[in-house]
mmCIF file of N, CA and C in Angstrom:
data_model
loop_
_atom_site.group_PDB
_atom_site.id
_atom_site.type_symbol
_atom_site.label_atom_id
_atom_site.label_comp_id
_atom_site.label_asym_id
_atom_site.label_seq_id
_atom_site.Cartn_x
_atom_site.Cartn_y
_atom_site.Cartn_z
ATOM 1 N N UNK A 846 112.165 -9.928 2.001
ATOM 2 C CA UNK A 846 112.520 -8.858 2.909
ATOM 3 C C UNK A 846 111.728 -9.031 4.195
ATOM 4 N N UNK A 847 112.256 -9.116 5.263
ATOM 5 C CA UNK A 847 111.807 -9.012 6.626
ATOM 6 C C UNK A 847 111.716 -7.485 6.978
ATOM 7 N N UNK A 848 111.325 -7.679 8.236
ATOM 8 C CA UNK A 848 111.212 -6.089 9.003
ATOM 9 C C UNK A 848 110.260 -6.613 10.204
ATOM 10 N N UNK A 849 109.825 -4.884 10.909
ATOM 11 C CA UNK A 849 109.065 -5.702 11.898
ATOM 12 C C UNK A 849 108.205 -4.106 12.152
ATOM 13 N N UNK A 850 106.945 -4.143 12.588
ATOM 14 C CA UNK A 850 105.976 -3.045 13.030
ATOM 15 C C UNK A 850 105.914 -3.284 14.540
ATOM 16 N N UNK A 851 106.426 -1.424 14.535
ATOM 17 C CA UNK A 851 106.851 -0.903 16.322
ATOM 18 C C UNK A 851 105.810 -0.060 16.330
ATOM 19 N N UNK A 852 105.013 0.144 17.474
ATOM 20 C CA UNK A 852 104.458 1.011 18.295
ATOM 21 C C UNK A 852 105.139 1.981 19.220
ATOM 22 N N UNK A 853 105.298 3.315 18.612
ATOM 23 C CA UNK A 853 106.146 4.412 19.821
ATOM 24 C C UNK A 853 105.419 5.486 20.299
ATOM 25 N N UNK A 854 105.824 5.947 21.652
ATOM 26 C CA UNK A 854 104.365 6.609 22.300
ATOM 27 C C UNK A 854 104.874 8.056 21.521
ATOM 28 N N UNK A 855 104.138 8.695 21.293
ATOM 29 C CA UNK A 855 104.310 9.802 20.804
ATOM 30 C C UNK A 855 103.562 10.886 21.795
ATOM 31 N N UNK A 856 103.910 12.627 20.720
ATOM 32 C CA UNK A 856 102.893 13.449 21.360
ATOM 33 C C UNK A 856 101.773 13.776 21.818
ATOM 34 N N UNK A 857 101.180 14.319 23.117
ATOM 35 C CA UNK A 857 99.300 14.469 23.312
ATOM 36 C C UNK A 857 99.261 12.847 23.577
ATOM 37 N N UNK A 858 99.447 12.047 24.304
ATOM 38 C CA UNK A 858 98.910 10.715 23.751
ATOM 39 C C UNK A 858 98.689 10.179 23.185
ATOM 40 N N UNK A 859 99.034 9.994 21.947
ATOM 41 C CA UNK A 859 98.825 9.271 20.556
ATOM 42 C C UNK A 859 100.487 8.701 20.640
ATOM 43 N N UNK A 860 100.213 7.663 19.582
ATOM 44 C CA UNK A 860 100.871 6.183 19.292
ATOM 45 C C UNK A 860 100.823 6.172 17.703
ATOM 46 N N UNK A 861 102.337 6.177 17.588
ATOM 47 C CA UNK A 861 102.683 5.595 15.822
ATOM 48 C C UNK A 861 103.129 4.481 15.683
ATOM 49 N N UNK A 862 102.246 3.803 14.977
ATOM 50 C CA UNK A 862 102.433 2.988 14.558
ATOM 51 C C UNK A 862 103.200 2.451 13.366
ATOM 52 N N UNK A 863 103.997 2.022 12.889
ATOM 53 C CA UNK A 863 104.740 2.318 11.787
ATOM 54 C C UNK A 863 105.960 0.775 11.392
ATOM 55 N N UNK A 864 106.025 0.911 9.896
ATOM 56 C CA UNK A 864 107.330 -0.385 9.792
ATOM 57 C C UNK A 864 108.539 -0.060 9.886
ATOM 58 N N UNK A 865 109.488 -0.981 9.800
ATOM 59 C CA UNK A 865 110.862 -0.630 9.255
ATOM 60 C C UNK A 865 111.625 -2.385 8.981
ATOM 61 N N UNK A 866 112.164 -1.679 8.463
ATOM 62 C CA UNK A 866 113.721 -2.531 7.525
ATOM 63 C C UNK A 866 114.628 -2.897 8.823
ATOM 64 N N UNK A 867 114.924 -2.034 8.858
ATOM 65 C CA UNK A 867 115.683 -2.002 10.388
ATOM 66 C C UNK A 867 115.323 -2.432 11.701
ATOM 67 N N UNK A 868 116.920 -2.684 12.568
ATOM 68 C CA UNK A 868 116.772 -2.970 13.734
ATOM 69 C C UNK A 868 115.750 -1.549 14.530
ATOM 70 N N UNK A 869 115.291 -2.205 15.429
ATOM 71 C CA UNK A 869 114.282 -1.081 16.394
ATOM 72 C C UNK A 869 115.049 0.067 16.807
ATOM 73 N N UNK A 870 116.550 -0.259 17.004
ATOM 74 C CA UNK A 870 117.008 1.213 17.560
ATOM 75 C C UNK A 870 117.762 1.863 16.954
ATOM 76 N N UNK A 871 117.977 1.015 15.437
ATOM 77 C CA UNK A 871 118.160 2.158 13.833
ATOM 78 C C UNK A 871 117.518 3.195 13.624
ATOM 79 N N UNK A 872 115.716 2.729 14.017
ATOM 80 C CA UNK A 872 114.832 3.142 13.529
ATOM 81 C C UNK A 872 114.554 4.103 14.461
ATOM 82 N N UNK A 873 114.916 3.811 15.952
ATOM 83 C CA UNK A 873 114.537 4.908 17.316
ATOM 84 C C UNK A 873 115.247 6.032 17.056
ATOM 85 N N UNK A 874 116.739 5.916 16.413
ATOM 86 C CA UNK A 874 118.228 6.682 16.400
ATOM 87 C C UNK A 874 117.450 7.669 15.379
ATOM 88 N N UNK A 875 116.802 7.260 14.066
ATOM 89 C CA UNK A 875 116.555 8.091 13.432
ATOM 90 C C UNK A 875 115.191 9.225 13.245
ATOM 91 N N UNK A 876 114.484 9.036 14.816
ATOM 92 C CA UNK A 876 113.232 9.831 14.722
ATOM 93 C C UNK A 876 114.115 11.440 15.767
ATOM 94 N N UNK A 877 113.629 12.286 14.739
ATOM 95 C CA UNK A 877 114.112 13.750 15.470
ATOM 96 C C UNK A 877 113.267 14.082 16.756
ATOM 97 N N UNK A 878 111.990 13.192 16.889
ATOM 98 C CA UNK A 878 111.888 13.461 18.368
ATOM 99 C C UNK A 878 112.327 12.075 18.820
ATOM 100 N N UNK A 879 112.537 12.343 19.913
ATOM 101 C CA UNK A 879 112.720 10.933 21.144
ATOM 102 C C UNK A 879 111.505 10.258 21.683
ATOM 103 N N UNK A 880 110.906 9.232 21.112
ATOM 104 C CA UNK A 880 109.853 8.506 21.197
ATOM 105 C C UNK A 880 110.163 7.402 22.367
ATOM 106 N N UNK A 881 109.056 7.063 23.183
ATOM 107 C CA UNK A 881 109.717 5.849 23.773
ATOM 108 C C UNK A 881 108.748 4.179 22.707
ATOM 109 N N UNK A 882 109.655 3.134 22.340
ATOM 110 C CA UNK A 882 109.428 2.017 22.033
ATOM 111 C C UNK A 882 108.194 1.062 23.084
ATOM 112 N N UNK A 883 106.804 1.263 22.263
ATOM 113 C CA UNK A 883 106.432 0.534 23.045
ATOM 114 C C UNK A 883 106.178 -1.053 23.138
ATOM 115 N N UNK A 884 105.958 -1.224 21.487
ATOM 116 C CA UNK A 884 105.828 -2.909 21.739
ATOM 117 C C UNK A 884 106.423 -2.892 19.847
ATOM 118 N N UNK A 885 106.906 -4.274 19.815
ATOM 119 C CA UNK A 885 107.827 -4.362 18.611
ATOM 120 C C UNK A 885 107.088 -5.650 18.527
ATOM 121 N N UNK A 886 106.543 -5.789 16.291
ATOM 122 C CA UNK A 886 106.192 -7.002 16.305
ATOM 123 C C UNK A 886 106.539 -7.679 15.256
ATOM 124 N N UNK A 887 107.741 -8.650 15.339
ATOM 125 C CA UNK A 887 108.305 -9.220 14.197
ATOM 126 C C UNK A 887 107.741 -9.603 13.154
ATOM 127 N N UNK A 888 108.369 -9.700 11.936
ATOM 128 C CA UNK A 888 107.294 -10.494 10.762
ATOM 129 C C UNK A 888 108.471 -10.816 9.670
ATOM 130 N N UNK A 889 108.197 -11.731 9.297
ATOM 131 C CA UNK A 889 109.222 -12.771 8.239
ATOM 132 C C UNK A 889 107.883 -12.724 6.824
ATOM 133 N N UNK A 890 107.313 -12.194 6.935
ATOM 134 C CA UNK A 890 106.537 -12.404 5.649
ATOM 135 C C UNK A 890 106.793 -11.479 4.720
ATOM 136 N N UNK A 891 106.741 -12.048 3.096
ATOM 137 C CA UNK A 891 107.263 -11.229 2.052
ATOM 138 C C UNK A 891 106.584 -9.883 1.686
ATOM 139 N N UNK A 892 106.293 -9.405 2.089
ATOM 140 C CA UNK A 892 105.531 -8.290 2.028
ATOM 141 C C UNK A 892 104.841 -7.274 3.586
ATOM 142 N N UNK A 893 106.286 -7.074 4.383
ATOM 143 C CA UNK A 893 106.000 -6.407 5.481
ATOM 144 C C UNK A 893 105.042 -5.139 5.622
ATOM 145 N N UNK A 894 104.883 -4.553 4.797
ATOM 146 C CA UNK A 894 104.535 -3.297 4.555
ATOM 147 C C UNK A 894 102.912 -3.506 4.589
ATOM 148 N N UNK A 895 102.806 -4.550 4.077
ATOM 149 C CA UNK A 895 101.201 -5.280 3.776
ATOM 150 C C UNK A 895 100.448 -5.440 5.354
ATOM 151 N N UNK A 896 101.765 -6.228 6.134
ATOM 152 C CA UNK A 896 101.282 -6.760 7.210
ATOM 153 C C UNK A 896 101.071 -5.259 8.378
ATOM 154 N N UNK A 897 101.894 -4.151 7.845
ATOM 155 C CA UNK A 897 101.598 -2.937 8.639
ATOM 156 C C UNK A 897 99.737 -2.591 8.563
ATOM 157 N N UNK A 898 99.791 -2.426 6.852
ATOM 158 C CA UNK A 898 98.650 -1.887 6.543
ATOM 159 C C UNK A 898 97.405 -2.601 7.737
ATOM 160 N N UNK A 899 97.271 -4.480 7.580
ATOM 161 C CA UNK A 899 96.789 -4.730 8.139
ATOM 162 C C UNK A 899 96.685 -4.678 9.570
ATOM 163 N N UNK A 900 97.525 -4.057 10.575
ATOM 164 C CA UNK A 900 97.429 -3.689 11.399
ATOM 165 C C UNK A 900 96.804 -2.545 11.592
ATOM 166 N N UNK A 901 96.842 -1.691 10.663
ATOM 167 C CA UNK A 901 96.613 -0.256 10.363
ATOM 168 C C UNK A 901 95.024 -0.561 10.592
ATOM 169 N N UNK A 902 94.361 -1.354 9.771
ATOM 170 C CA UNK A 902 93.146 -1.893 9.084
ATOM 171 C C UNK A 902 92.499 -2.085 10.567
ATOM 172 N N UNK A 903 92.971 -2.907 11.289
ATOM 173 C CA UNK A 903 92.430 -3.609 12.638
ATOM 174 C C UNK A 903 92.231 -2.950 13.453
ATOM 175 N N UNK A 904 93.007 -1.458 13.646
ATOM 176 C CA UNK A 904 92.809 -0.716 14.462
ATOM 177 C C UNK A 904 92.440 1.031 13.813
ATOM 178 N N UNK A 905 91.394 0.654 13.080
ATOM 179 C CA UNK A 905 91.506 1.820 12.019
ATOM 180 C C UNK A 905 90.408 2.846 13.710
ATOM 181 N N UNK A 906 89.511 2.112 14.035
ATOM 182 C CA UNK A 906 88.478 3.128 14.894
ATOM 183 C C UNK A 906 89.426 3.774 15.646
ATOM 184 N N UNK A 907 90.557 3.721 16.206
ATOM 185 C CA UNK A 907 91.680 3.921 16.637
ATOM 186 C C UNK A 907 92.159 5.104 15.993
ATOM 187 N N UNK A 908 92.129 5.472 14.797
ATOM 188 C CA UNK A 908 93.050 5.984 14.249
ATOM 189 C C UNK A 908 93.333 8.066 14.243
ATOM 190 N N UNK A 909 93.666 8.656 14.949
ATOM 191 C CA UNK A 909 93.596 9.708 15.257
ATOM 192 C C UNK A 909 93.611 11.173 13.828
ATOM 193 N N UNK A 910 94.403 10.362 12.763
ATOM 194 C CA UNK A 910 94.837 11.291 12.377
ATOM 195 C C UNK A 910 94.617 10.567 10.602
ATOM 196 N N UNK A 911 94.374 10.746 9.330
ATOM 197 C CA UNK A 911 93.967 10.331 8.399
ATOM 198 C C UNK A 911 94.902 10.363 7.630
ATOM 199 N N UNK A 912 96.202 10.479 7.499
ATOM 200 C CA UNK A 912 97.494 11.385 7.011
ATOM 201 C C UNK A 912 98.578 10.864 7.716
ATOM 202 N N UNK A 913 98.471 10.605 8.955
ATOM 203 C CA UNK A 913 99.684 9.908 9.763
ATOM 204 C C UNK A 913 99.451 8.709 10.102
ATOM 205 N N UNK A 914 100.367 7.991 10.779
ATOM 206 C CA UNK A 914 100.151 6.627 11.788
ATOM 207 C C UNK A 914 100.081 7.057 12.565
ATOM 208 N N UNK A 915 99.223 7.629 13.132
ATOM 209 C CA UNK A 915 98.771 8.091 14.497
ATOM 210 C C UNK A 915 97.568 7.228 14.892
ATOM 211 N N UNK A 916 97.909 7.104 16.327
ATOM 212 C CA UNK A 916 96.414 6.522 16.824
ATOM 213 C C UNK A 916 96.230 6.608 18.227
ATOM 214 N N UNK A 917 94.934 7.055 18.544
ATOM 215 C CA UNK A 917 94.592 6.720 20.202
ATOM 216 C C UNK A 917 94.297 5.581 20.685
ATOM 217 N N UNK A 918 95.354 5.245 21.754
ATOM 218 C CA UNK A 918 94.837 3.171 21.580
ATOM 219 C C UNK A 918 94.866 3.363 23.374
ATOM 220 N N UNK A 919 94.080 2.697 23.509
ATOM 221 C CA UNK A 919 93.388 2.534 24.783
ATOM 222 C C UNK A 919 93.710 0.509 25.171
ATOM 223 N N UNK A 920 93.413 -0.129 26.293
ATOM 224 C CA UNK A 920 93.644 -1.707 26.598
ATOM 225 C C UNK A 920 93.036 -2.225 25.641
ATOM 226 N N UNK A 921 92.180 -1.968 24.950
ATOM 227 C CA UNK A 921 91.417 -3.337 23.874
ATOM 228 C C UNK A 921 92.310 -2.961 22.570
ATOM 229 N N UNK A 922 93.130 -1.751 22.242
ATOM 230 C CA UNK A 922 93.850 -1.897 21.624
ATOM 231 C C UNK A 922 95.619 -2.454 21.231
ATOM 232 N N UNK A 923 95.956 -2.292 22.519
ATOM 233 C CA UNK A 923 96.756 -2.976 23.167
ATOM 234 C C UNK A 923 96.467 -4.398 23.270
ATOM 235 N N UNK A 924 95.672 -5.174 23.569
ATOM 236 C CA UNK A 924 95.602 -6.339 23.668
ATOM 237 C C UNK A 924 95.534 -6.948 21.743
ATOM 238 N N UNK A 925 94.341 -6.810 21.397
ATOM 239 C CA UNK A 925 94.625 -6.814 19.907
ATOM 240 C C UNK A 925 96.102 -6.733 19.189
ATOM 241 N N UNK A 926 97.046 -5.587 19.227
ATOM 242 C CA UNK A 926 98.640 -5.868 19.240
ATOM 243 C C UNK A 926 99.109 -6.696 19.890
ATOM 244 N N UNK A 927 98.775 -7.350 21.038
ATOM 245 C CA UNK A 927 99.495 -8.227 21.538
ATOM 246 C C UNK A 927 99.137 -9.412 21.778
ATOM 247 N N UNK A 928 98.266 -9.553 20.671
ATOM 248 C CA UNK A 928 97.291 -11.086 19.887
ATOM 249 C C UNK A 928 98.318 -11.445 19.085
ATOM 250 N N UNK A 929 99.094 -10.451 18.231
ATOM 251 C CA UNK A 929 99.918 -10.805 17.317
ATOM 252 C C UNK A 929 101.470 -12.142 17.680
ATOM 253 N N UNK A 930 101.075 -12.908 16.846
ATOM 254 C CA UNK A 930 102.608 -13.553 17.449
ATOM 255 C C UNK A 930 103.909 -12.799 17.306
ATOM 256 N N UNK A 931 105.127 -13.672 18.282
ATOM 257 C CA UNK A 931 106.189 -12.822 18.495
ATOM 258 C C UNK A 931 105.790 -11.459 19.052
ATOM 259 N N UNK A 932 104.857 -10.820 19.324
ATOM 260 C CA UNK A 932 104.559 -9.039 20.087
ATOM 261 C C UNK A 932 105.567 -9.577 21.216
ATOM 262 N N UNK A 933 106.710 -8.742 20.771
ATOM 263 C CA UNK A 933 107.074 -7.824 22.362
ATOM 264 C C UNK A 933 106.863 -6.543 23.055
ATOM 265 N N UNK A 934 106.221 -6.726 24.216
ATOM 266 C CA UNK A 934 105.991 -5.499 24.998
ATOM 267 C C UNK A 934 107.112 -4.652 25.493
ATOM 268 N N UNK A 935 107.183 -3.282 25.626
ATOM 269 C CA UNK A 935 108.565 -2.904 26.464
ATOM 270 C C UNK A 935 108.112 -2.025 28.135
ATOM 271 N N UNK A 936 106.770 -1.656 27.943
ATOM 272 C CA UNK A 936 106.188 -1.063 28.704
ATOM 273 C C UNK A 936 104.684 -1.718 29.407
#
């Protein structure tokens, strides 16, 4: 199973981080608020969900909320996401 972990800006300034199965704007179509897409990062490895966590992991000082994928990410966190291969930026 493929998929890929998107970054969408959310409320107050905070950023969810989160996977999906789905194309990016399956996944945009189905959030009841309107998030904007900020950076999308492919992954072909068997265990996508794993590769979230570890993102999760990397940017845990980041992490706003203990319960959500929420996070306050500032440029050194941003850059770190976009260490990742394949990271596309949209913003």
């Amino acid at each position: 199973m493929t998929g890929l972990v998107y970054v969408m800006k959310w409320r107050g300034g905070l950023y969810k981080i989160g996977y999906t199965s789905r194309t990016i704007e399956k996944r945009w179509a189905s959030k009841r608020l309107r998030a904007d897409i900020v950076m999308v990062i492919p992954t072909d490895v068997e265990y996508p969900q794993m590769f979230e966590q570890e993102v999760h992991s990397r940017l845990a000082k980041y992490r706003a909320s203990v319960t959500a994928e929420l996070f306050r990410l500032n440029k050194e966190a941003f850059a770190i996401l976009a260490s990742y291969p394949k990271c596309k930026q949209y913003q």
